[in-house]
Amino acid sequence: MTTQSRIPGFRDVSPAGRRAALAEHAQLAPDSLDALATGGLSLDQADHMIENVVGTFAMPVGVATNFTVNGADVLVPMVTEEPSVVAAASNAARIARERGGFHTSSTSPIMQAQVQVLDVADPEGARARLHEAAAELIGLADEQDPRLVSLGGGVRELRVRTVPGRGGSYVLVHLVVDVRDAMGANAVNTMAEAVAGRIGEIAGGRVLLRILTNKADLRLARARAVFAAEALGGAEVVDDIVHAGALAEADPYRAATHNKGIMNGITAVVLATGNDTRAVEAGAHSHAIGADGRYSALSHFEIDRDGDLVGTLELPMPVGLVGGATTVHPAARAAVGLLGVTTAAGLAEIVTAVGLAQNFAALRALATEGIQRGHMSLHARNIAVSAGATAEEIPVVVHRLIADRAVRTERAEQVLAELRSAGH
Ligand code: MEV
């Protein structure tokens, strides 16, 4: 049986009820459910992950519903401290699914490492010599990772660039590597360090930096979705969302906030799966600068022939399924199990779809009622729960708190007392 991401009433039940729904709708095994419930990571495991460990740090993990990506339903684990993010993604996915959900594509999983060479007398001559020695250098790099090569990965190409440096040009050698299902940092860094000496000899210079580039512009993921005008409240709303997107394309002050909204979704899934959030963020920042050198929006919004809204997003997505925390952290493994992905590309594409959903949800709110109303009702819900409201009482209390513009615990307690005395 395949996953079903439409789970009516999911938000209204307890966390245990939601886990039971995951067991039913995504066939998640009991140990994965436990890992999601408890955070999964033992102190001993944590102590092996980083240095000077004193404990572990818990964050909420929510599951976004309603996603369909390339025709298959998917339930999306998200780790975030920000209210509204999971609800907004789920709402956006519900609207997108009316027009077939999200469609995605991605390039091969290509990462690059750079080797910097200084003090080269003849940079153009060095460039030519390095290209002539490409087969030798590629062979040497591939020898570092026979397993990757046996899985169909390895160095695809050697690129040589020169950039202006201090007291002359730097020669930069790029190892262009297919890292398959890894994030790839370890693989390409090992290769770069191994070939650096030979590169220095061939170039006739001194090698300094040997490290991957987080501008992972050869490892792109793309997502597209259509949001029906009717579901958004008509042509005017569609038009205003396009205006919101156009402002982000034109103005870096707005673009930064627009892109932050995209990262609300992306970082939450990247973190849930134990991937390197900073690598993904660095890649996104670098991709937001276009060929004209201007910082701009990562996504685009247009109106199609039917008058519906079309959203598209493309960015580097260096995430992996093997190596790193993804394989050792039990909750990250459970998150990957819930997503049902078996390749890094599959994960990258879902993450990108979530980024687009999150972005659309923010623009829709901003172009209509503003975001505070949604935030306030979630906040009011939290206050109602903390004041002791039951599942039946929560909607009534939330409604009263918002109507009275008094989203405070004392007011929630008063409302509850009134409700209960009226009920007796
Ligand atoms: C808040 O975390 C994110 C938004 O500011 C994004 C946006 O403005 O597009 C709502």
Short mmCIF file of C-alpha atoms and ligand atoms in Angstrom, two decimals:
data_model
loop_
_atom_site.label_atom_id
_atom_site.label_comp_id
_atom_site.label_asym_id
_atom_site.label_seq_id
_atom_site.Cartn_x
_atom_site.Cartn_y
_atom_site.Cartn_z
CA MET A 1 0.00 0.00 0.00
CA THR A 2 1.27 3.49 -0.80
CA THR A 3 1.24 6.54 1.45
CA GLN A 4 -1.89 8.67 1.62
CA SER A 5 -1.15 12.23 2.57
CA ARG A 6 -4.77 13.39 3.00
CA ILE A 7 -5.53 12.69 6.64
CA PRO A 8 -8.74 14.47 7.63
CA GLY A 9 -8.72 15.62 11.26
CA PHE A 10 -4.94 15.11 11.63
CA ARG A 11 -4.48 18.51 13.25
CA ASP A 12 -7.28 17.98 15.76
CA VAL A 13 -5.96 14.85 17.47
CA SER A 14 -3.17 14.38 20.02
CA PRO A 15 0.45 13.70 19.03
CA ALA A 16 -0.15 10.00 19.85
CA GLY A 17 -3.24 10.03 17.64
CA ARG A 18 -1.21 11.57 14.84
CA ARG A 19 1.46 8.90 15.18
CA ALA A 20 -1.24 6.25 14.97
CA ALA A 21 -2.43 7.92 11.77
CA LEU A 22 1.11 7.78 10.38
CA ALA A 23 1.27 4.07 11.15
CA GLU A 24 -1.93 3.64 9.18
CA HIS A 25 -1.37 6.07 6.30
CA ALA A 26 2.37 5.56 5.75
CA GLN A 27 2.95 2.12 7.27
CA LEU A 28 5.59 3.59 9.56
CA ALA A 29 7.13 0.90 11.79
CA PRO A 30 6.73 1.14 15.59
CA ASP A 31 10.44 1.85 16.22
CA SER A 32 10.33 4.75 13.75
CA LEU A 33 7.23 6.12 15.45
CA ASP A 34 9.03 5.86 18.81
CA ALA A 35 12.07 7.67 17.42
CA LEU A 36 9.85 10.51 16.19
CA ALA A 37 8.04 10.63 19.53
CA THR A 38 11.11 10.78 21.72
CA GLY A 39 13.63 12.53 19.48
CA GLY A 40 15.44 9.24 19.12
CA LEU A 41 18.96 10.32 19.91
CA SER A 42 20.57 8.76 22.99
CA LEU A 43 23.20 10.65 24.94
CA ASP A 44 25.72 8.05 23.90
CA GLN A 45 24.91 8.55 20.20
CA ALA A 46 25.05 12.32 20.64
CA ASP A 47 28.45 12.00 22.33
CA HIS A 48 29.76 10.31 19.19
CA MET A 49 28.37 12.95 16.83
CA ILE A 50 30.08 16.12 18.05
CA GLU A 51 32.55 17.20 20.71
CA ASN A 52 32.10 18.26 24.35
CA VAL A 53 28.54 16.92 24.44
CA VAL A 54 26.56 17.78 27.56
CA GLY A 55 23.11 16.69 26.40
CA THR A 56 20.65 16.75 23.53
CA PHE A 57 18.34 19.56 22.41
CA ALA A 58 14.71 18.85 21.52
CA MET A 59 12.66 20.62 18.84
CA PRO A 60 9.11 19.94 17.67
CA VAL A 61 8.71 17.66 14.68
CA GLY A 62 5.45 18.13 12.79
CA VAL A 63 4.16 16.33 9.71
CA ALA A 64 2.82 18.30 6.76
CA THR A 65 -0.11 16.62 5.04
CA ASN A 66 -1.72 16.83 1.59
CA PHE A 67 1.50 16.74 -0.45
CA THR A 68 1.52 14.96 -3.75
CA VAL A 69 4.79 15.05 -5.67
CA ASN A 70 4.98 13.67 -9.21
CA GLY A 71 1.68 11.92 -8.68
CA ALA A 72 2.60 10.16 -5.42
CA ASP A 73 1.36 11.20 -1.99
CA VAL A 74 4.01 11.99 0.58
CA LEU A 75 3.87 12.89 4.28
CA VAL A 76 6.55 15.44 5.13
CA PRO A 77 8.37 15.59 8.48
CA MET A 78 9.37 19.14 9.45
CA VAL A 79 11.48 20.27 12.39
CA THR A 80 10.93 23.93 13.23
CA GLU A 81 10.40 26.24 16.18
CA GLU A 82 8.13 28.55 14.14
CA PRO A 83 4.35 28.31 14.52
CA SER A 84 2.26 28.28 11.30
CA VAL A 85 4.98 26.74 9.12
CA VAL A 86 3.62 23.17 9.11
CA ALA A 87 0.00 24.32 8.81
CA ALA A 88 0.86 26.70 5.96
CA ALA A 89 2.74 24.02 4.02
CA SER A 90 -0.16 21.59 4.46
CA ASN A 91 -2.68 24.21 3.27
CA ALA A 92 -0.61 25.09 0.25
CA ALA A 93 -0.26 21.41 -0.62
CA ARG A 94 -4.02 20.95 -0.32
CA ILE A 95 -4.61 23.74 -2.84
CA ALA A 96 -1.85 22.50 -5.18
CA ARG A 97 -3.26 18.98 -5.19
CA GLU A 98 -6.44 20.20 -6.91
CA ARG A 99 -4.29 20.79 -10.00
CA GLY A 100 -2.14 17.67 -9.66
CA GLY A 101 0.22 18.68 -6.87
CA PHE A 102 3.93 19.36 -7.28
CA HIS A 103 6.02 18.36 -10.26
CA THR A 104 9.75 18.18 -9.82
CA SER A 105 13.02 17.46 -11.60
CA SER A 106 16.69 17.57 -10.73
CA THR A 107 20.14 17.43 -12.27
CA SER A 108 22.61 14.64 -11.52
CA PRO A 109 23.94 14.84 -7.94
CA ILE A 110 27.08 16.76 -8.86
CA MET A 111 29.25 18.44 -6.24
CA GLN A 112 32.49 20.26 -6.93
CA ALA A 113 35.71 20.69 -4.99
CA GLN A 114 38.14 23.54 -5.61
CA VAL A 115 41.91 23.40 -5.41
CA GLN A 116 43.56 26.84 -5.25
CA VAL A 117 47.04 27.24 -6.74
CA LEU A 118 49.13 30.35 -5.98
CA ASP A 119 52.33 31.75 -7.46
CA VAL A 120 51.81 30.31 -10.93
CA ALA A 121 54.11 32.02 -13.44
CA ASP A 122 51.99 31.18 -16.47
CA PRO A 123 48.32 30.74 -15.45
CA GLU A 124 47.12 30.11 -19.02
CA GLY A 125 49.92 27.61 -19.61
CA ALA A 126 49.02 25.93 -16.31
CA ARG A 127 45.41 25.73 -17.33
CA ALA A 128 46.41 23.95 -20.55
CA ARG A 129 48.78 21.55 -18.75
CA LEU A 130 46.11 20.67 -16.17
CA HIS A 131 43.58 19.89 -18.90
CA GLU A 132 46.21 17.73 -20.66
CA ALA A 133 46.65 15.80 -17.37
CA ALA A 134 42.89 15.47 -16.75
CA ALA A 135 42.79 11.66 -17.12
CA GLU A 136 45.64 11.18 -14.64
CA LEU A 137 44.10 13.59 -12.09
CA ILE A 138 40.60 12.12 -12.44
CA GLY A 139 42.02 8.61 -12.00
CA LEU A 140 43.89 9.66 -8.88
CA ALA A 141 40.77 11.28 -7.42
CA ASP A 142 38.55 8.28 -8.23
CA GLU A 143 41.02 5.95 -6.50
CA GLN A 144 40.10 7.66 -3.22
CA ASP A 145 36.52 6.38 -3.37
CA PRO A 146 36.20 3.03 -5.13
CA ARG A 147 32.82 2.44 -3.51
CA LEU A 148 31.40 5.64 -5.00
CA VAL A 149 32.81 4.64 -8.40
CA SER A 150 31.30 1.13 -8.09
CA LEU A 151 27.91 2.76 -7.44
CA GLY A 152 28.16 4.71 -10.68
CA GLY A 153 29.54 7.93 -9.18
CA GLY A 154 32.98 9.51 -9.34
CA VAL A 155 34.73 12.39 -11.06
CA ARG A 156 32.98 13.43 -14.24
CA GLU A 157 35.18 16.27 -15.36
CA LEU A 158 38.00 18.61 -14.44
CA ARG A 159 37.47 22.33 -14.88
CA VAL A 160 40.18 24.96 -14.62
CA ARG A 161 39.51 28.63 -13.93
CA THR A 162 41.64 31.61 -13.10
CA VAL A 163 40.54 34.45 -10.84
CA PRO A 164 42.35 37.64 -9.90
CA GLY A 165 44.24 37.20 -6.63
CA ARG A 166 46.77 38.96 -4.43
CA GLY A 167 49.86 39.57 -6.51
CA GLY A 168 48.68 37.70 -9.63
CA SER A 169 46.05 35.19 -10.65
CA TYR A 170 44.96 32.14 -8.70
CA VAL A 171 44.52 28.99 -10.74
CA LEU A 172 41.48 27.06 -9.53
CA VAL A 173 40.96 23.43 -10.39
CA HIS A 174 37.42 22.12 -9.97
CA LEU A 175 36.82 18.42 -9.51
CA VAL A 176 33.28 17.85 -10.78
CA VAL A 177 32.04 14.76 -8.96
CA ASP A 178 28.86 12.69 -9.12
CA VAL A 179 28.32 11.86 -5.44
CA ARG A 180 25.23 9.66 -5.98
CA ASP A 181 23.19 9.44 -2.74
CA ALA A 182 25.66 11.20 -0.46
CA MET A 183 25.64 14.89 0.38
CA GLY A 184 29.17 14.53 -0.88
CA ALA A 185 31.28 16.93 1.18
CA ASN A 186 33.51 14.19 2.60
CA ALA A 187 33.91 12.48 -0.75
CA VAL A 188 34.96 15.58 -2.68
CA ASN A 189 37.14 16.99 0.12
CA THR A 190 39.07 13.71 0.33
CA MET A 191 39.57 13.74 -3.43
CA ALA A 192 40.69 17.38 -3.48
CA GLU A 193 43.26 16.78 -0.75
CA ALA A 194 44.55 13.68 -2.51
CA VAL A 195 45.12 15.32 -5.91
CA ALA A 196 46.30 18.72 -4.65
CA GLY A 197 50.02 17.87 -4.61
CA ARG A 198 49.99 16.65 -8.22
CA ILE A 199 47.95 19.68 -9.29
CA GLY A 200 50.59 21.95 -7.70
CA GLU A 201 53.38 20.15 -9.59
CA ILE A 202 51.59 20.35 -12.93
CA ALA A 203 50.58 23.98 -12.47
CA GLY A 204 54.01 24.91 -11.17
CA GLY A 205 52.68 26.68 -8.09
CA ARG A 206 51.86 26.32 -4.40
CA VAL A 207 48.57 24.70 -3.43
CA LEU A 208 46.54 26.32 -0.65
CA LEU A 209 42.80 25.64 -0.23
CA ARG A 210 41.34 22.23 -1.06
CA ILE A 211 37.62 22.22 -0.26
CA LEU A 212 34.19 21.76 -1.81
CA THR A 213 32.22 24.75 -3.05
CA ASN A 214 28.81 25.27 -1.49
CA LYS A 215 27.76 27.03 -4.67
CA ALA A 216 26.35 23.67 -5.77
CA ASP A 217 25.06 25.06 -9.05
CA LEU A 218 25.44 21.73 -10.85
CA ARG A 219 23.17 20.02 -8.32
CA LEU A 220 19.86 21.75 -8.84
CA ALA A 221 16.36 20.70 -7.88
CA ARG A 222 13.22 22.25 -9.35
CA ALA A 223 9.56 22.27 -8.36
CA ARG A 224 6.43 23.54 -10.08
CA ALA A 225 2.81 23.71 -9.01
CA VAL A 226 -0.42 25.23 -10.25
CA PHE A 227 -2.76 26.85 -7.74
CA ALA A 228 -6.32 27.21 -9.04
CA ALA A 229 -7.60 30.80 -9.12
CA GLU A 230 -10.94 29.64 -7.78
CA ALA A 231 -9.33 28.09 -4.71
CA LEU A 232 -7.51 31.36 -4.03
CA GLY A 233 -10.59 33.56 -4.19
CA GLY A 234 -10.37 34.67 -7.81
CA ALA A 235 -8.30 36.49 -10.40
CA GLU A 236 -7.55 39.49 -8.20
CA VAL A 237 -5.81 37.39 -5.57
CA VAL A 238 -3.82 35.59 -8.27
CA ASP A 239 -2.77 38.94 -9.68
CA ASP A 240 -1.75 40.23 -6.26
CA ILE A 241 0.34 37.13 -5.54
CA VAL A 242 2.12 37.71 -8.85
CA HIS A 243 2.73 41.33 -7.76
CA ALA A 244 4.17 40.01 -4.48
CA GLY A 245 6.52 37.72 -6.41
CA ALA A 246 7.47 40.51 -8.81
CA LEU A 247 8.46 42.77 -5.92
CA ALA A 248 10.80 40.06 -4.61
CA GLU A 249 12.34 39.76 -8.08
CA ALA A 250 12.89 43.52 -8.26
CA ASP A 251 13.90 44.46 -4.73
CA PRO A 252 16.58 42.79 -2.59
CA TYR A 253 14.93 43.97 0.66
CA ARG A 254 11.80 42.03 -0.22
CA ALA A 255 13.75 39.18 -1.86
CA ALA A 256 15.55 38.39 1.41
CA THR A 257 12.23 37.96 3.25
CA HIS A 258 10.62 36.09 0.35
CA ASN A 259 13.57 33.67 0.26
CA LYS A 260 13.45 33.33 4.05
CA GLY A 261 9.87 32.10 3.65
CA ILE A 262 11.10 29.48 1.17
CA MET A 263 13.80 28.41 3.63
CA ASN A 264 11.19 28.05 6.41
CA GLY A 265 10.00 24.96 4.57
CA ILE A 266 13.31 23.80 3.19
CA THR A 267 15.36 24.01 6.38
CA ALA A 268 12.63 22.23 8.36
CA VAL A 269 12.75 19.14 6.13
CA VAL A 270 16.54 19.25 5.72
CA LEU A 271 16.90 19.32 9.51
CA ALA A 272 14.31 16.58 10.06
CA THR A 273 16.31 14.28 7.77
CA GLY A 274 19.60 15.00 9.57
CA ASN A 275 21.08 16.88 6.61
CA ASP A 276 23.39 19.90 6.66
CA THR A 277 21.08 22.93 6.83
CA ARG A 278 23.96 25.41 6.39
CA ALA A 279 25.13 23.77 3.16
CA VAL A 280 21.64 24.04 1.72
CA GLU A 281 21.30 27.63 2.91
CA ALA A 282 24.71 28.64 1.50
CA GLY A 283 23.73 27.08 -1.84
CA ALA A 284 20.42 28.95 -1.81
CA HIS A 285 22.07 32.31 -1.06
CA SER A 286 24.55 31.87 -3.89
CA HIS A 287 21.78 30.87 -6.30
CA ALA A 288 19.73 33.95 -5.41
CA ILE A 289 22.32 36.09 -7.19
CA GLY A 290 21.53 36.10 -10.88
CA ALA A 291 23.83 36.44 -13.87
CA ASP A 292 23.41 40.23 -13.55
CA GLY A 293 24.95 40.12 -10.05
CA ARG A 294 21.72 41.16 -8.31
CA TYR A 295 20.27 39.31 -5.30
CA SER A 296 16.73 38.29 -6.20
CA ALA A 297 13.86 35.86 -5.57
CA LEU A 298 14.55 32.14 -5.88
CA SER A 299 10.98 31.47 -7.06
CA HIS A 300 8.73 32.88 -9.76
CA PHE A 301 4.98 33.33 -9.98
CA GLU A 302 3.05 33.63 -13.26
CA ILE A 303 -0.51 33.34 -14.53
CA ASP A 304 -1.22 30.51 -16.98
CA ARG A 305 -3.67 30.49 -19.92
CA ASP A 306 -6.49 29.33 -17.63
CA GLY A 307 -5.93 32.23 -15.24
CA ASP A 308 -4.44 29.96 -12.56
CA LEU A 309 -1.29 30.75 -10.61
CA VAL A 310 1.90 28.89 -11.56
CA GLY A 311 4.74 28.80 -9.03
CA THR A 312 8.24 27.57 -9.81
CA LEU A 313 11.34 27.21 -7.69
CA GLU A 314 14.89 26.14 -8.55
CA LEU A 315 17.89 26.01 -6.23
CA PRO A 316 20.91 23.88 -5.34
CA MET A 317 19.88 21.02 -3.08
CA PRO A 318 22.93 19.23 -1.64
CA VAL A 319 21.21 16.65 0.58
CA GLY A 320 22.08 12.99 1.02
CA LEU A 321 20.79 9.75 2.42
CA VAL A 322 24.09 8.01 3.19
CA GLY A 323 26.82 9.10 5.57
CA GLY A 324 26.44 11.88 8.09
CA ALA A 325 23.72 12.28 10.68
CA THR A 326 21.05 10.93 8.34
CA THR A 327 22.29 7.40 8.86
CA VAL A 328 23.02 7.60 12.59
CA HIS A 329 20.22 9.72 14.04
CA PRO A 330 17.20 7.47 14.70
CA ALA A 331 14.65 10.28 14.26
CA ALA A 332 16.32 11.36 10.99
CA ARG A 333 16.13 7.77 9.78
CA ALA A 334 12.47 7.68 10.75
CA ALA A 335 11.91 10.95 8.85
CA VAL A 336 13.50 9.46 5.73
CA GLY A 337 11.34 6.35 6.22
CA LEU A 338 8.21 8.50 6.46
CA LEU A 339 9.13 10.34 3.25
CA GLY A 340 9.69 6.98 1.57
CA VAL A 341 12.62 8.33 -0.46
CA THR A 342 15.34 5.98 -1.64
CA THR A 343 17.62 8.42 -3.47
CA ALA A 344 19.20 11.76 -2.62
CA ALA A 345 17.56 13.21 -5.73
CA GLY A 346 14.13 12.05 -4.53
CA LEU A 347 14.71 13.79 -1.20
CA ALA A 348 16.06 16.95 -2.88
CA GLU A 349 12.96 17.22 -5.05
CA ILE A 350 10.51 16.82 -2.17
CA VAL A 351 12.42 19.41 -0.13
CA THR A 352 12.15 21.83 -3.06
CA ALA A 353 8.42 21.18 -3.41
CA VAL A 354 8.01 22.02 0.29
CA GLY A 355 9.98 25.25 -0.22
CA LEU A 356 7.62 26.26 -3.01
CA ALA A 357 4.55 25.35 -0.92
CA GLN A 358 5.83 27.43 1.99
CA ASN A 359 6.59 30.39 -0.26
CA PHE A 360 3.17 30.26 -1.91
CA ALA A 361 1.45 30.08 1.49
CA ALA A 362 3.30 33.15 2.74
CA LEU A 363 2.57 35.18 -0.41
CA ARG A 364 -1.07 34.20 -0.35
CA ALA A 365 -1.42 35.33 3.25
CA LEU A 366 0.53 38.54 2.62
CA ALA A 367 -1.48 39.37 -0.50
CA THR A 368 -4.78 38.88 1.34
CA GLU A 369 -5.37 39.02 5.09
CA GLY A 370 -1.72 39.44 6.18
CA ILE A 371 0.12 36.84 8.21
CA GLN A 372 -0.75 37.95 11.72
CA ARG A 373 -4.27 36.54 11.71
CA GLY A 374 -3.05 33.00 11.00
CA HIS A 375 -0.25 33.40 13.50
CA MET A 376 -2.67 34.68 16.14
CA SER A 377 -5.09 31.79 15.75
CA LEU A 378 -2.27 29.28 16.19
CA HIS A 379 -0.96 31.25 19.13
CA ALA A 380 -4.49 31.35 20.59
CA ARG A 381 -4.70 27.59 20.14
CA ASN A 382 -1.50 27.10 22.12
CA ILE A 383 -2.83 29.41 24.85
CA ALA A 384 -6.15 27.53 24.95
CA VAL A 385 -4.32 24.21 25.33
CA SER A 386 -2.03 25.57 28.04
CA ALA A 387 -5.11 26.86 29.92
CA GLY A 388 -6.44 23.28 29.93
CA ALA A 389 -9.04 23.38 27.13
CA THR A 390 -10.19 19.99 25.84
CA ALA A 391 -10.33 19.11 22.13
CA GLU A 392 -14.02 20.22 22.00
CA GLU A 393 -13.37 23.42 23.93
CA ILE A 394 -10.32 24.56 21.93
CA PRO A 395 -12.18 26.02 18.89
CA VAL A 396 -14.62 27.95 21.10
CA VAL A 397 -11.83 29.37 23.28
CA VAL A 398 -9.71 30.29 20.24
CA HIS A 399 -12.66 32.07 18.64
CA ARG A 400 -13.34 34.09 21.81
CA LEU A 401 -9.69 35.03 22.39
CA ILE A 402 -9.35 36.33 18.84
CA ALA A 403 -12.72 38.12 18.86
CA ASP A 404 -11.80 39.82 22.16
CA ARG A 405 -8.27 40.57 20.87
CA ALA A 406 -7.01 39.13 24.16
CA VAL A 407 -4.80 36.15 23.37
CA ARG A 408 -3.65 35.62 26.95
CA THR A 409 -3.68 32.70 29.38
CA GLU A 410 -5.77 34.52 32.07
CA ARG A 411 -8.43 35.33 29.49
CA ALA A 412 -8.40 31.74 28.24
CA GLU A 413 -8.91 30.51 31.82
CA GLN A 414 -11.84 32.94 32.28
CA VAL A 415 -13.45 31.84 29.00
CA LEU A 416 -13.05 28.20 30.01
CA ALA A 417 -14.58 28.83 33.44
CA GLU A 418 -17.55 30.60 31.80
CA LEU A 419 -18.00 27.81 29.28
CA ARG A 420 -17.90 25.12 31.90
CA SER A 421 -20.30 26.86 34.25
CA ALA A 422 -22.72 27.50 31.35
CA GLY A 423 -22.49 23.81 30.46
CA HIS A 424 -23.51 22.67 33.98
C1 MEV B 1 8.07 34.45 8.18
O1 MEV B 1 8.84 33.49 8.85
C2 MEV B 1 8.20 34.30 6.68
C3 MEV B 1 7.52 35.39 5.84
O2 MEV B 1 7.99 36.68 6.23
C4 MEV B 1 7.87 35.10 4.40
C5 MEV B 1 7.45 36.19 3.44
O3 MEV B 1 7.33 37.37 3.83
O4 MEV B 1 7.28 35.84 2.25
C6 MEV B 1 6.03 35.40 6.06
#
